[in-house]
């Protein structure tokens, strides 16, 4: 199986699928092609939340603000998965998650991928000309080490999500992503609020509930999302608007 994930609008993913289909009979599954444009950290977050639910596969990930520059293309082997991606950190959080399923979180291997020198490779669409063919070849080879164009490396761009500060009466964190419903997802661990009736956000009391519909439509709430982190939300509304928060904003939760 090969999965595809990108921040490309249609029809660009179709070109990637065409390249893969011309090189392999592998089943292709789309993860998403509407990641926030050029937002490497958001893509890294969602990949960490989604890819561990897949069986062993080759994952082709293209969120690549540095396309056409000297940034490297890499493949990361983690557990029984291979992640083909630009070397900008997007593949690293999920690599740690996949590796941790069978051993230490740092037990993954990174390889440089040399496809960009092909005469037909463009400077603006490495998803089609570099990552798609690399993913197809790696999938069919079964082992990255069997691909002549892959060279093991110890130098790659790391990406780690910020660590929240949790005290006895408050937690300070950051907004990691805002999902399509407007739910504000922070890096604050859910167990800081899980057993509380309410917390203070921006000096105002906000109820803590297990479900969005536990309050009337339009009411603000704090909850623990499926990812295990604290969310600011509104029942059938947008938490980002109601709380006045966006990606990268600091958040303080008090109790």
Short mmCIF file of C-alpha atoms in Angstrom, two decimals, residues 199-206 220-222 230 232 243 245 251-254:
data_model
loop_
_atom_site.label_atom_id
_atom_site.label_comp_id
_atom_site.label_asym_id
_atom_site.label_seq_id
_atom_site.Cartn_x
_atom_site.Cartn_y
_atom_site.Cartn_z
CA UNK A 199 -11.44 26.02 34.11
CA UNK A 200 -10.59 29.64 33.44
CA UNK A 201 -9.49 30.67 29.98
CA UNK A 202 -8.60 34.32 29.50
CA UNK A 203 -9.88 34.95 33.02
CA UNK A 204 -13.36 33.60 32.19
CA UNK A 205 -14.86 30.38 33.51
CA UNK A 206 -15.48 27.76 30.80
CA UNK A 220 -18.18 27.39 24.62
CA UNK A 221 -16.44 24.44 26.24
CA UNK A 222 -13.09 22.89 27.00
CA UNK A 230 -6.98 19.97 25.42
CA UNK A 232 -11.26 24.82 23.01
CA UNK A 243 -11.96 32.14 22.01
CA UNK A 245 -7.28 32.05 19.08
CA UNK A 251 -2.90 29.74 25.92
CA UNK A 252 -3.24 29.76 29.70
CA UNK A 253 -5.65 27.46 31.50
CA UNK A 254 -6.26 28.05 35.21
#
